[in-house]
XYZ file of C-alpha atoms in Angstrom:
763
model
C -25.842 11.393 -25.505
C -29.154 10.498 -23.809
C -32.236 12.710 -23.600
C -32.515 15.260 -20.827
C -33.086 13.706 -17.413
C -36.464 13.868 -15.682
C -37.107 16.566 -13.074
C -39.802 15.249 -10.720
C -40.093 16.611 -7.211
C -40.674 14.489 -4.117
C -44.332 15.482 -3.719
C -45.181 14.395 -7.257
C -43.365 11.085 -6.778
C -45.173 10.352 -3.516
C -48.546 11.084 -5.107
C -47.909 8.860 -8.135
C -46.690 5.943 -6.043
C -49.679 6.250 -3.686
C -52.051 6.247 -6.631
C -50.510 3.326 -8.526
C -49.161 1.145 -5.748
C -51.888 1.655 -3.221
C -49.522 2.552 -0.403
C -48.524 5.813 1.241
C -44.782 6.398 0.966
C -42.199 9.027 1.793
C -39.641 9.585 -0.970
C -35.999 10.689 -0.833
C -34.039 11.613 -3.957
C -30.958 9.508 -4.715
C -27.974 10.639 -6.852
C -27.962 9.727 -10.530
C -26.485 10.771 -13.852
C -29.417 10.837 -16.281
C -32.375 8.971 -14.673
C -34.070 9.967 -11.428
C -34.059 7.553 -8.517
C -36.006 7.826 -5.259
C -35.811 5.735 -2.111
C -39.331 4.901 -0.971
C -40.142 4.300 2.681
C -43.366 2.460 3.474
C -44.532 2.753 7.065
C -41.131 4.252 7.913
C -39.091 1.408 6.403
C -37.005 1.938 3.256
C -38.113 -0.921 1.055
C -38.287 0.162 -2.579
C -36.599 2.356 -5.142
C -38.536 4.197 -7.827
C -36.658 4.580 -11.093
C -37.847 7.278 -13.495
C -36.283 6.977 -16.939
C -35.250 9.850 -19.163
C -37.905 10.974 -21.631
C -37.553 9.062 -24.846
C -35.860 6.072 -23.203
C -36.480 2.995 -25.330
C -39.245 0.858 -23.789
C -37.731 -2.243 -25.333
C -34.470 -1.576 -23.529
C -36.247 -1.072 -20.194
C -38.034 -4.387 -20.697
C -34.691 -6.030 -21.506
C -33.177 -4.463 -18.391
C -35.982 -5.858 -16.245
C -35.649 -9.278 -17.847
C -31.925 -9.227 -17.098
C -32.475 -8.213 -13.481
C -34.993 -10.997 -12.926
C -32.611 -13.439 -14.621
C -29.757 -12.396 -12.348
C -31.906 -12.165 -9.204
C -32.810 -15.822 -9.636
C -29.100 -16.665 -9.386
C -27.806 -14.226 -6.752
C -29.243 -12.279 -3.835
C -26.988 -9.289 -4.551
C -29.269 -7.630 -7.129
C -32.680 -5.974 -6.758
C -35.900 -7.635 -7.890
C -38.444 -5.902 -10.099
C -41.742 -5.096 -8.311
C -45.040 -4.860 -10.195
C -47.458 -1.969 -9.825
C -50.990 -2.581 -8.534
C -52.205 -3.242 -12.074
C -49.657 -6.043 -12.536
C -47.497 -4.132 -14.986
C -43.833 -3.433 -14.297
C -43.682 -0.167 -16.257
C -45.940 2.849 -15.841
C -46.075 6.232 -17.543
C -45.719 9.486 -15.600
C -46.267 12.892 -17.156
C -43.758 15.579 -16.224
C -44.720 19.242 -15.667
C -43.353 20.053 -19.114
C -45.713 17.506 -20.680
C -43.108 14.904 -21.515
C -43.902 11.320 -20.559
C -41.446 9.203 -18.577
C -41.499 5.504 -17.852
C -41.203 4.541 -14.195
C -40.757 1.257 -12.362
C -40.047 -0.206 -8.959
C -37.285 -2.425 -7.605
C -36.547 -3.737 -4.136
C -34.087 -1.749 -2.051
C -30.985 -3.606 -0.902
C -29.118 -3.038 2.387
C -25.717 -1.357 2.615
C -24.062 1.905 1.705
C -22.410 2.829 -1.598
C -18.773 1.793 -1.870
C -18.038 5.437 -2.702
C -18.807 6.315 0.915
C -16.275 3.838 2.342
C -13.005 5.720 2.760
C -10.878 2.759 3.902
C -11.416 -0.451 2.006
C -9.893 -3.628 3.353
C -8.268 -6.244 1.158
C -11.113 -8.569 2.121
C -13.723 -6.105 0.863
C -11.863 -5.658 -2.423
C -11.579 -9.416 -2.899
C -15.289 -9.841 -2.176
C -16.084 -7.062 -4.630
C -14.102 -9.013 -7.206
C -15.952 -12.209 -6.299
C -19.324 -10.422 -6.514
C -18.354 -9.087 -9.948
C -17.509 -12.615 -11.065
C -20.797 -13.858 -9.610
C -22.659 -11.214 -11.617
C -20.762 -12.117 -14.789
C -21.602 -15.774 -14.253
C -25.269 -14.978 -13.641
C -25.463 -12.979 -16.887
C -23.719 -15.675 -18.915
C -26.121 -16.981 -21.537
C -28.534 -14.070 -21.205
C -29.182 -11.924 -24.254
C -31.764 -9.549 -25.660
C -31.791 -7.658 -28.967
C -32.141 -4.352 -27.094
C -28.687 -4.807 -25.538
C -27.051 -4.706 -28.965
C -27.244 -0.944 -29.129
C -25.118 2.044 -30.033
C -24.537 3.349 -26.511
C -22.054 6.032 -25.482
C -21.098 4.174 -22.267
C -20.264 0.950 -24.125
C -16.616 0.253 -23.242
C -16.079 -1.331 -26.660
C -16.716 2.119 -28.125
C -14.610 3.901 -25.537
C -11.776 4.819 -27.848
C -14.189 6.493 -30.289
C -16.043 8.242 -27.455
C -12.826 9.843 -26.226
C -11.889 10.905 -29.756
C -15.287 12.526 -30.164
C -15.407 14.398 -26.860
C -11.773 14.979 -25.878
C -12.149 18.629 -26.863
C -14.611 19.202 -24.028
C -11.816 18.735 -21.455
C -10.553 22.118 -20.262
C -8.256 20.835 -17.489
C -4.765 20.602 -19.043
C -3.446 17.958 -16.624
C -6.538 15.796 -17.034
C -6.385 16.137 -20.798
C -2.718 15.105 -20.870
C -3.564 12.086 -18.706
C -6.333 11.022 -21.086
C -3.954 11.368 -24.034
C -1.341 9.246 -22.239
C -3.940 6.577 -21.457
C -5.004 6.482 -25.096
C -1.410 6.057 -26.291
C -0.783 3.135 -23.950
C -4.206 1.680 -24.759
C -3.415 1.698 -28.474
C -0.026 0.057 -27.897
C -0.859 -2.537 -25.244
C -4.619 -3.109 -24.973
C -6.223 -2.654 -28.378
C -4.154 -5.439 -30.013
C -5.653 -8.132 -27.747
C -9.311 -7.057 -27.827
C -10.106 -9.258 -30.814
C -9.376 -12.261 -28.582
C -11.590 -11.355 -25.624
C -15.091 -12.775 -25.156
C -18.301 -10.771 -25.642
C -21.553 -11.001 -23.727
C -24.252 -9.216 -21.777
C -22.937 -7.055 -18.977
C -24.131 -4.615 -16.335
C -21.536 -2.163 -17.676
C -21.598 0.309 -14.767
C -20.064 -1.137 -11.605
C -19.045 2.300 -10.393
C -18.592 2.885 -6.681
C -22.104 4.331 -6.298
C -23.736 1.230 -7.793
C -22.050 -1.223 -5.416
C -23.471 -1.518 -1.894
C -21.382 -2.790 1.002
C -21.718 -3.561 4.686
C -18.398 -3.889 6.505
C -16.239 -6.224 4.426
C -19.168 -7.697 2.515
C -20.778 -6.696 -0.786
C -24.531 -6.603 -0.248
C -25.805 -5.352 -3.559
C -25.231 -4.340 -7.177
C -27.778 -1.858 -8.465
C -28.698 0.220 -11.529
C -28.697 -1.932 -14.664
C -29.445 1.080 -16.845
C -26.173 0.930 -18.787
C -26.466 -2.693 -19.899
C -24.961 -3.599 -23.256
C -23.753 -6.601 -25.139
C -20.032 -5.894 -25.154
C -16.587 -6.831 -23.845
C -17.320 -9.347 -21.084
C -14.189 -8.626 -19.053
C -15.297 -4.999 -19.138
C -17.407 -5.812 -16.071
C -14.237 -6.361 -14.041
C -12.417 -3.486 -15.760
C -15.141 -0.984 -14.911
C -15.268 -2.219 -11.318
C -11.490 -1.864 -11.090
C -11.470 1.622 -12.581
C -13.805 2.997 -9.940
C -12.330 0.952 -7.085
C -8.913 2.468 -7.823
C -10.220 6.021 -7.428
C -8.146 7.894 -4.828
C -6.395 4.678 -3.805
C -2.951 5.091 -2.267
C -1.785 2.010 -4.190
C -4.086 1.496 -7.213
C -2.303 -1.659 -8.371
C -2.801 -3.256 -4.958
C -6.525 -2.534 -5.281
C -6.444 -4.084 -8.758
C -4.597 -7.148 -7.439
C -7.119 -7.909 -4.692
C -10.088 -7.283 -6.972
C -8.685 -9.588 -9.665
C -7.703 -12.226 -7.094
C -11.263 -12.330 -5.792
C -12.711 -12.431 -9.312
C -10.382 -15.128 -10.629
C -11.124 -17.392 -7.644
C -14.765 -17.501 -8.853
C -14.324 -17.137 -12.594
C -11.112 -17.821 -14.489
C -9.607 -14.955 -16.482
C -8.015 -15.787 -19.834
C -4.651 -14.459 -21.008
C -6.059 -11.832 -23.397
C -8.390 -10.603 -20.656
C -5.479 -10.402 -18.184
C -3.641 -8.138 -20.601
C -6.701 -5.981 -21.258
C -8.201 -5.353 -17.801
C -6.136 -2.374 -16.659
C -6.170 -0.632 -20.037
C -9.947 -0.951 -20.198
C -10.240 0.339 -16.626
C -8.167 3.425 -17.419
C -10.082 3.922 -20.676
C -13.360 3.856 -18.758
C -12.213 6.661 -16.491
C -11.106 8.621 -19.557
C -14.568 8.106 -21.066
C -16.153 9.208 -17.810
C -14.141 12.425 -17.760
C -15.006 13.268 -21.377
C -18.720 12.454 -21.117
C -18.995 14.316 -17.816
C -17.390 17.372 -19.400
C -20.052 17.324 -22.122
C -22.855 16.823 -19.606
C -21.470 19.570 -17.357
C -21.651 22.025 -20.231
C -25.251 21.025 -20.904
C -26.311 20.886 -17.251
C -23.990 23.140 -15.226
C -26.258 22.833 -12.149
C -25.961 19.026 -11.897
C -24.038 18.723 -8.611
C -23.725 14.944 -8.984
C -21.381 15.352 -11.940
C -18.973 17.543 -9.983
C -18.909 15.208 -6.989
C -18.465 12.045 -9.026
C -15.739 13.462 -11.268
C -13.403 14.887 -8.609
C -11.849 11.456 -7.820
C -11.469 10.755 -11.546
C -9.541 13.997 -12.018
C -7.245 13.071 -9.125
C -6.695 9.429 -10.120
C -6.450 9.349 -13.894
C -3.030 11.076 -14.072
C -1.539 8.406 -11.796
C -3.032 5.565 -13.845
C -1.721 7.219 -17.000
C 1.808 7.132 -15.545
C 1.515 3.417 -14.732
C 3.086 1.232 -17.432
C 0.315 -0.982 -18.810
C 2.800 -3.866 -19.011
C 3.364 -3.586 -15.252
C -0.377 -3.530 -14.615
C -0.850 -6.629 -16.795
C 1.913 -8.397 -14.863
C 0.118 -7.464 -11.631
C -3.115 -8.970 -12.951
C -1.328 -12.176 -13.930
C 0.239 -12.466 -10.479
C -3.201 -12.091 -8.879
C -4.544 -14.889 -11.074
C -1.821 -17.376 -10.143
C -1.783 -16.616 -6.403
C -3.387 -19.512 -4.502
C -6.422 -19.037 -2.290
C -6.512 -20.274 1.284
C -9.615 -20.477 3.450
C -7.431 -20.773 6.556
C -5.503 -17.639 5.637
C -8.711 -15.720 4.958
C -10.135 -16.835 8.306
C -6.982 -15.714 10.107
C -7.142 -12.310 8.399
C -10.788 -11.911 9.387
C -9.958 -12.645 13.026
C -7.073 -10.184 12.892
C -9.276 -7.412 11.507
C -11.747 -7.986 14.321
C -9.228 -7.935 17.162
C -6.089 -6.062 16.019
C -5.995 -2.370 15.118
C -6.056 -1.952 11.343
C -3.136 0.462 11.433
C -1.018 -2.583 12.403
C -0.347 -3.686 8.836
C 0.643 -7.040 7.392
C 3.242 -7.427 4.663
C 2.508 -8.292 1.025
C -0.693 -8.235 -0.989
C -1.220 -11.882 -0.087
C -0.095 -12.041 3.544
C 2.019 -14.841 4.933
C 0.750 -17.162 7.658
C 4.110 -18.002 9.244
C 4.331 -20.747 11.864
C 8.039 -21.607 12.110
C 11.512 -20.203 11.456
C 14.976 -21.728 11.112
C 18.182 -19.846 10.294
C 17.478 -17.881 7.051
C 14.153 -19.605 6.350
C 10.521 -19.147 7.346
C 7.753 -21.741 6.971
C 4.053 -21.064 6.479
C 0.993 -22.927 7.713
C 0.996 -25.078 4.570
C 4.627 -26.091 5.091
C 6.083 -23.948 2.312
C 9.603 -22.684 2.902
C 10.538 -19.046 2.229
C 14.038 -17.652 1.902
C 14.087 -14.660 4.241
C 16.115 -11.835 2.720
C 14.145 -9.172 4.558
C 14.095 -9.642 8.338
C 17.187 -8.251 10.035
C 15.858 -8.849 13.561
C 16.778 -12.578 13.758
C 20.370 -11.480 13.206
C 22.167 -14.808 13.689
C 19.260 -16.751 12.190
C 15.699 -17.575 13.130
C 15.573 -19.672 16.296
C 19.338 -20.177 16.523
C 19.729 -23.145 18.905
C 22.405 -21.471 21.061
C 20.264 -18.391 21.553
C 17.157 -20.469 22.276
C 19.055 -22.599 24.766
C 20.475 -19.555 26.570
C 16.984 -18.070 26.968
C 15.544 -21.370 28.176
C 18.296 -21.946 30.740
C 18.005 -18.491 32.255
C 14.211 -18.493 32.154
C 14.196 -21.711 34.141
C 16.512 -20.155 36.746
C 15.591 -16.491 37.258
C 14.058 -13.518 35.476
C 13.640 -10.297 37.390
C 14.544 -6.611 37.093
C 17.645 -4.479 37.489
C 16.865 -3.345 41.032
C 18.545 -6.544 42.168
C 22.212 -7.303 41.621
C 22.775 -9.881 38.941
C 26.107 -10.784 37.367
C 24.516 -11.526 33.995
C 23.897 -7.876 33.184
C 27.479 -7.002 34.150
C 29.001 -9.745 32.012
C 26.853 -8.768 29.050
C 27.657 -5.071 29.454
C 31.376 -5.872 29.480
C 30.994 -8.018 26.374
C 29.001 -5.335 24.517
C 31.281 -2.435 25.476
C 34.298 -4.442 24.278
C 32.937 -4.110 20.722
C 32.766 -0.292 20.930
C 35.490 2.372 20.877
C 36.334 4.485 23.932
C 34.946 6.520 25.584
C 31.659 4.638 24.990
C 31.484 2.580 28.146
C 28.234 3.039 30.118
C 25.155 0.975 29.250
C 21.422 1.399 29.711
C 19.333 -1.650 28.747
C 15.729 -1.388 27.558
C 13.232 -3.553 25.683
C 12.895 -1.933 22.264
C 14.682 0.472 19.943
C 11.967 3.118 20.316
C 12.560 3.105 24.061
C 16.302 3.320 23.404
C 16.081 6.293 21.031
C 13.727 8.056 23.440
C 16.297 7.563 26.199
C 19.139 8.756 23.952
C 17.318 12.058 23.399
C 16.814 12.459 27.155
C 20.526 11.799 27.724
C 21.485 14.423 25.143
C 19.162 17.010 26.648
C 20.445 16.307 30.146
C 24.072 16.642 28.989
C 23.574 19.890 27.046
C 20.698 21.605 28.817
C 19.134 22.136 25.390
C 16.041 20.764 23.651
C 16.378 20.961 19.854
C 17.173 17.994 17.648
C 18.662 17.737 14.157
C 17.554 14.742 12.076
C 17.749 13.718 8.435
C 14.956 13.866 5.917
C 13.126 10.531 5.498
C 14.505 9.281 8.827
C 12.606 6.907 11.095
C 13.655 6.398 14.719
C 10.691 4.834 16.516
C 7.013 4.816 17.377
C 6.713 6.954 20.528
C 5.160 10.405 20.319
C 8.574 12.071 20.640
C 10.094 9.855 17.972
C 7.235 10.324 15.526
C 7.878 14.057 15.912
C 11.584 13.397 15.269
C 10.974 11.096 12.264
C 10.192 12.830 8.953
C 9.283 9.442 7.479
C 6.277 9.567 9.814
C 5.512 13.198 10.623
C 5.775 14.257 6.961
C 3.817 11.236 5.682
C 0.161 10.116 5.737
C -1.449 10.951 9.065
C 1.490 13.134 10.121
C 1.346 16.732 11.269
C 4.787 17.993 10.301
C 7.862 18.714 12.403
C 7.469 20.516 15.733
C 9.519 23.647 16.422
C 12.244 21.718 18.270
C 13.033 19.458 15.281
C 15.277 20.600 12.427
C 15.483 18.497 9.268
C 18.613 18.325 7.114
C 18.653 16.902 3.573
C 19.318 13.180 3.311
C 22.866 12.689 2.032
C 21.724 10.562 -0.897
C 24.420 10.655 -3.549
C 22.233 8.897 -6.133
C 19.276 11.274 -6.411
C 20.162 14.088 -3.980
C 21.642 17.531 -4.643
C 25.214 16.173 -4.818
C 25.865 12.998 -6.738
C 28.297 10.139 -6.451
C 30.582 11.566 -9.072
C 30.590 15.046 -7.587
C 33.724 16.274 -5.891
C 33.450 16.521 -2.098
C 29.799 15.373 -2.016
C 30.173 14.309 1.628
C 31.540 17.684 2.701
C 28.858 19.556 0.785
C 26.040 17.521 2.363
C 27.707 18.058 5.761
C 27.719 21.815 5.157
C 23.983 21.702 4.391
C 23.397 19.918 7.703
C 25.687 22.319 9.567
C 23.496 25.207 8.425
C 20.868 23.916 10.893
C 23.288 23.885 13.854
C 23.316 26.613 16.516
C 23.654 27.014 20.274
C 20.113 25.708 20.881
C 20.824 22.304 19.384
C 21.030 19.413 21.850
C 21.875 16.606 19.438
C 22.243 15.307 15.926
C 20.411 11.953 15.618
C 21.084 9.874 12.515
C 21.339 6.281 11.401
C 24.878 5.410 10.383
C 23.350 4.100 7.144
C 19.700 5.112 6.697
C 17.571 2.040 6.040
C 14.031 3.387 5.847
C 15.593 6.253 3.894
C 16.428 3.766 1.143
C 19.501 1.695 2.170
C 21.664 4.792 1.899
C 25.455 4.689 2.166
C 26.728 8.158 3.053
C 29.453 9.681 0.869
C 32.913 9.716 2.512
C 33.441 12.387 5.134
C 29.769 13.154 5.659
C 29.288 12.104 9.292
C 32.709 13.465 10.274
C 31.768 16.885 8.905
C 28.380 16.989 10.652
C 29.814 15.670 13.926
C 32.452 18.445 13.925
C 29.847 21.136 13.418
C 27.532 19.780 16.098
C 30.271 19.393 18.695
C 31.686 22.827 17.940
C 28.289 24.258 18.850
C 28.135 22.272 22.086
C 25.781 19.531 20.896
C 26.206 15.761 21.041
C 26.059 13.128 18.308
C 23.765 10.095 18.474
C 24.337 7.133 16.161
C 21.247 5.010 15.535
C 22.750 1.566 14.848
C 19.482 -0.336 15.124
C 19.569 -1.478 11.473
C 23.291 -1.591 10.685
C 25.189 -2.796 13.729
C 26.611 -6.153 14.857
C 28.703 -6.776 11.754
C 25.911 -6.550 9.184
C 27.925 -4.271 6.906
C 30.783 -6.777 6.830
C 33.416 -4.050 6.845
C 33.053 -3.079 10.507
C 31.129 -4.219 13.546
C 29.328 -0.861 13.795
C 28.265 1.250 10.831
C 29.644 4.530 12.168
C 33.193 3.090 11.988
C 33.051 3.136 8.183
C 32.587 6.911 8.375
C 35.591 7.273 10.702
C 33.632 8.750 13.611
C 32.921 7.922 17.246
C 29.494 9.088 18.467
C 28.704 10.330 21.942
C 25.670 8.051 22.262
C 24.935 4.802 20.416
C 21.469 3.291 20.100
C 21.210 -0.481 19.575
C 18.169 -2.655 19.037
C 16.361 -5.171 16.799
C 19.142 -7.686 16.093
C 20.681 -7.264 19.547
C 18.316 -9.921 20.947
C 17.762 -11.947 17.754
C 14.006 -11.473 18.177
C 13.959 -11.316 21.960
C 12.944 -7.806 23.175
C 16.320 -6.264 23.899
C 17.775 -2.837 23.080
C 20.478 -0.671 24.584
C 21.944 2.800 24.803
C 25.700 3.064 25.287
C 27.230 6.433 26.094
C 30.191 8.126 27.743
C 30.686 8.368 31.518
C 30.297 12.161 31.355
C 26.901 12.005 29.646
C 25.731 9.216 31.963
C 26.736 11.308 34.959
C 24.843 14.337 33.653
C 21.718 12.183 33.385
C 22.079 11.170 37.054
C 20.299 14.314 38.220
C 18.251 12.807 41.038
C 15.449 11.339 38.900
C 15.656 7.546 38.833
C 15.669 5.827 35.442
C 14.006 2.416 35.384
C 12.855 0.050 32.637
C 10.763 -2.830 33.948
C 12.106 -5.398 31.517
C 15.296 -3.660 30.419
C 18.404 -5.634 31.278
C 16.548 -8.561 32.826
C 18.589 -11.769 33.212
C 16.951 -13.571 30.284
C 17.492 -10.634 27.917
C 21.142 -10.388 28.936
C 21.664 -14.128 28.471
C 20.161 -13.877 25.001
C 22.274 -10.821 24.100
C 25.464 -12.549 25.241
C 24.603 -15.648 23.192
C 24.096 -13.496 20.077
C 27.546 -11.942 20.477
C 29.058 -15.398 21.052
C 27.490 -16.754 17.851
C 28.639 -13.746 15.843
C 32.195 -14.347 17.025
C 32.289 -18.160 16.822
C 30.583 -18.436 13.422
C 32.564 -15.471 12.019
C 29.388 -13.935 10.675
C 30.837 -10.490 10.028
C 33.388 -11.910 7.581
C 30.646 -14.140 6.141
C 28.457 -11.075 5.534
C 31.335 -9.343 3.743
C 32.013 -12.293 1.416
C 28.383 -13.104 0.585
C 27.484 -9.416 0.343
C 30.266 -8.739 -2.139
C 28.988 -11.554 -4.379
C 25.400 -10.378 -4.049
C 26.334 -6.778 -4.796
C 28.237 -7.861 -7.912
C 25.243 -9.933 -8.999
C 22.865 -7.014 -8.520
C 25.107 -4.821 -10.633
C 25.040 -7.454 -13.352
C 21.221 -7.364 -13.221
C 21.419 -3.580 -13.410
C 23.223 -3.914 -16.714
C 20.376 -6.079 -18.073
C 17.344 -4.343 -16.598
C 16.911 -0.623 -17.210
C 14.521 -0.287 -14.282
C 17.388 -0.814 -11.827
C 18.706 2.713 -11.501
C 21.121 2.175 -8.622
C 22.627 -0.620 -6.554
C 24.255 0.190 -3.221
C 25.132 -1.142 0.191
C 27.669 -3.218 2.057
C 27.647 -6.737 3.421
C 24.095 -7.910 3.995
C 22.681 -4.387 3.936
C 21.862 -3.787 0.256
C 19.423 -1.826 -1.839
C 18.369 -1.688 -5.486
C 16.534 1.489 -6.486
C 14.023 1.094 -9.316
C 13.315 3.941 -11.730
C 11.148 4.436 -14.789
C 14.126 5.860 -16.660
C 17.683 6.584 -15.639
C 17.744 10.103 -16.997
C 14.874 11.604 -15.009
C 15.180 9.140 -12.089
C 11.362 8.994 -11.990
C 10.680 6.452 -9.232
C 9.279 3.080 -10.268
C 7.271 2.700 -7.064
C 4.654 0.364 -8.504
C 7.352 -1.777 -10.082
C 9.137 -2.090 -6.738
C 5.897 -3.163 -5.083
C 5.323 -5.678 -7.860
C 8.819 -7.126 -7.485
C 8.521 -7.551 -3.714
C 5.149 -9.275 -4.049
C 6.204 -11.514 -6.919
C 9.384 -12.530 -5.104
C 7.160 -13.503 -2.180
C 5.123 -15.657 -4.597
C 8.389 -17.278 -5.659
C 9.325 -18.020 -2.049
C 11.789 -15.160 -1.398
C 11.001 -12.374 1.050
C 12.163 -8.842 0.217
C 10.900 -5.417 1.251
C 10.549 -1.959 -0.226
C 11.435 1.361 1.337
C 12.873 4.807 0.709
C 11.130 8.190 0.606
C 9.600 7.221 -2.742
C 9.017 3.560 -1.793
C 10.965 2.414 -4.827
C 13.998 0.761 -3.200
C 14.182 -3.024 -2.942
C 15.861 -3.686 0.389
C 17.857 -6.823 1.133
C 18.676 -7.380 4.827
C 18.649 -11.125 5.485
C 19.654 -12.997 8.623
C 23.433 -13.331 8.722
C 23.568 -17.092 7.851
C 22.278 -16.181 4.343
C 24.848 -17.867 2.091
C 26.228 -17.884 -1.443
C 23.647 -20.420 -2.633
C 20.861 -18.230 -1.270
C 22.359 -15.222 -3.039
C 22.487 -17.075 -6.360
C 18.865 -18.202 -5.944
C 17.755 -14.658 -5.125
C 19.559 -13.191 -8.126
C 18.189 -15.752 -10.576
C 14.639 -15.266 -9.320
C 14.930 -11.487 -9.307
C 16.216 -11.607 -12.883
C 13.143 -13.567 -13.946
C 10.681 -11.351 -12.056
C 12.175 -8.153 -13.472
C 11.838 -9.693 -16.896
C 8.085 -10.036 -16.364
C 7.765 -6.256 -16.283
C 8.652 -5.976 -19.935
C 6.805 -9.090 -21.107
């Protein structure tokens, strides 16, 4: 370990700088581990940084560090320049109060704030961090100095030995177990390739306090005090280790960092394998060395602040299979770059709220759709196995023509009589069982679910709602409150008093399993325990999609519906994801459970992409809602929407798409089960028709979710030209919900590609 750090106060620093630089300055202490750093303001402007080295620091190394900084500064503007004192020297001696002598020097101060202070980091910032790291590595290429070939405790090449030496200083049991797990994976997956990676001079400390940023740009890389001659790719690994701290999706951070790096500086195969293991090892080293330093200097607040994210993050990295991380790195290296795509993303970030996310690590720039295919700005075709909104196919000509004809004739609201809404209502009601016969048309499913709750409250005179865990029903304030997927997730505030949450009837990983006797009845009994005379309604998807493509066990909905109705409540079926023949077995998902709801909510696929949703209920409930307050939706039920909805139903009938979904879905389900037999990460396959899910697990005994693997699969399938999504409470379910024209050839292509991508996880 290094000598004790210096302990100069601000007054002493200001006096020394005034004496030796010839300028009056005001100094502010900056955080550091073993040196002391001070920001120096001259005439009120922060221009310089004073660096005071630990007593006993090797002068030859400080000279080498300055030489390296000047070498790099000549090749990039992202690093500080060394500033000479008034006597022309770049190093000066300062005596401490205890008599020890410290070397001090000046560098220019760069703009920006430390990356550690940026809570939300965009993909663009991460990519630019990667590019800046590559730029630094390129600038250091060819530089060397004998002083860099040193025995240094922060040298990543010595990381394994450092952890062995200081592991005993870790008192935190969870952190210690994480370090041990990292070491085991490092020995198995990373150490064997290190003989093949290049060596060179490197900064060696791209932690999130040494990287300065402004918005989405990297403005500076500071503090070259840990320079060594070591593992060259360690520069990227160290950057990645600290960038992944407290990240919601560490492998996504790694992907964008590597993608930005590789675009500037190619990464070899051995380096691709080693990056993540070295990153995790660095954090393990940091934890061990900090534990030693904390024992020696218990009052060093910087150590406590800097180590808290390491303690939170390292256990998650330790649970990440290194083979999966290496596959993620490889995918980032092969992903193409696109200036047009980057420009579009930059414009989006400037004008669209950042909470409006885009899909995939490398977003798609889609410009055209046709049936089950999407086309990007470069003309590449993607097989869409994800988007269930264009139900009868993207831009189906009959639907497009119906919208165009009506738009050219009339489009107004429902305060005027129009036969189109009546014809469409008749056509829609004909697909539903009695007594469902009264329609309300709106523009979106959120609006429809909001209305369904109002109908239920009007009919019962009650307020409370029963929903299922992990459910999602829409984006209004009421529906966020009624959606555990949102109110119990990031940014949520929990369920309000009027919302009761029943367990999700998941017979794969829930309390009652697929082989259990009467699983449906037992889940129904658990839901019924939440029912009383204050309950207005039970709101549930007929097959939960966001919940993980769940197929309820037999008898479940019937049991809950009985309990709710016996207590005077009503039953709402959310068919937004599963209706219109998608399941193949029935036109509406609730029919497979043998129930008839009191209120049905329809949306998404109803308009094939046109904003159209509906609520269909019984005459009695509709009458109860007619309490004197007018209900009006500006665009709901307009002539164009009704023409589009009618055309969708016509296409479904004429092209026999429900039967098509059954046939293709059966083949696809059988193919997924065959993949399950070959790939241990597929824990469960479920679904019906073109509503399918494959749940990925780390092992089938514990059912530990393979969330990162699911994310990897979805992104790699996108690279291969097939669009899939992930969902479920644990975000580990691959969901397959293509447009209905998706055919047997598409299914075979999807299965073959998925087989290959899953194989990459064990390569």
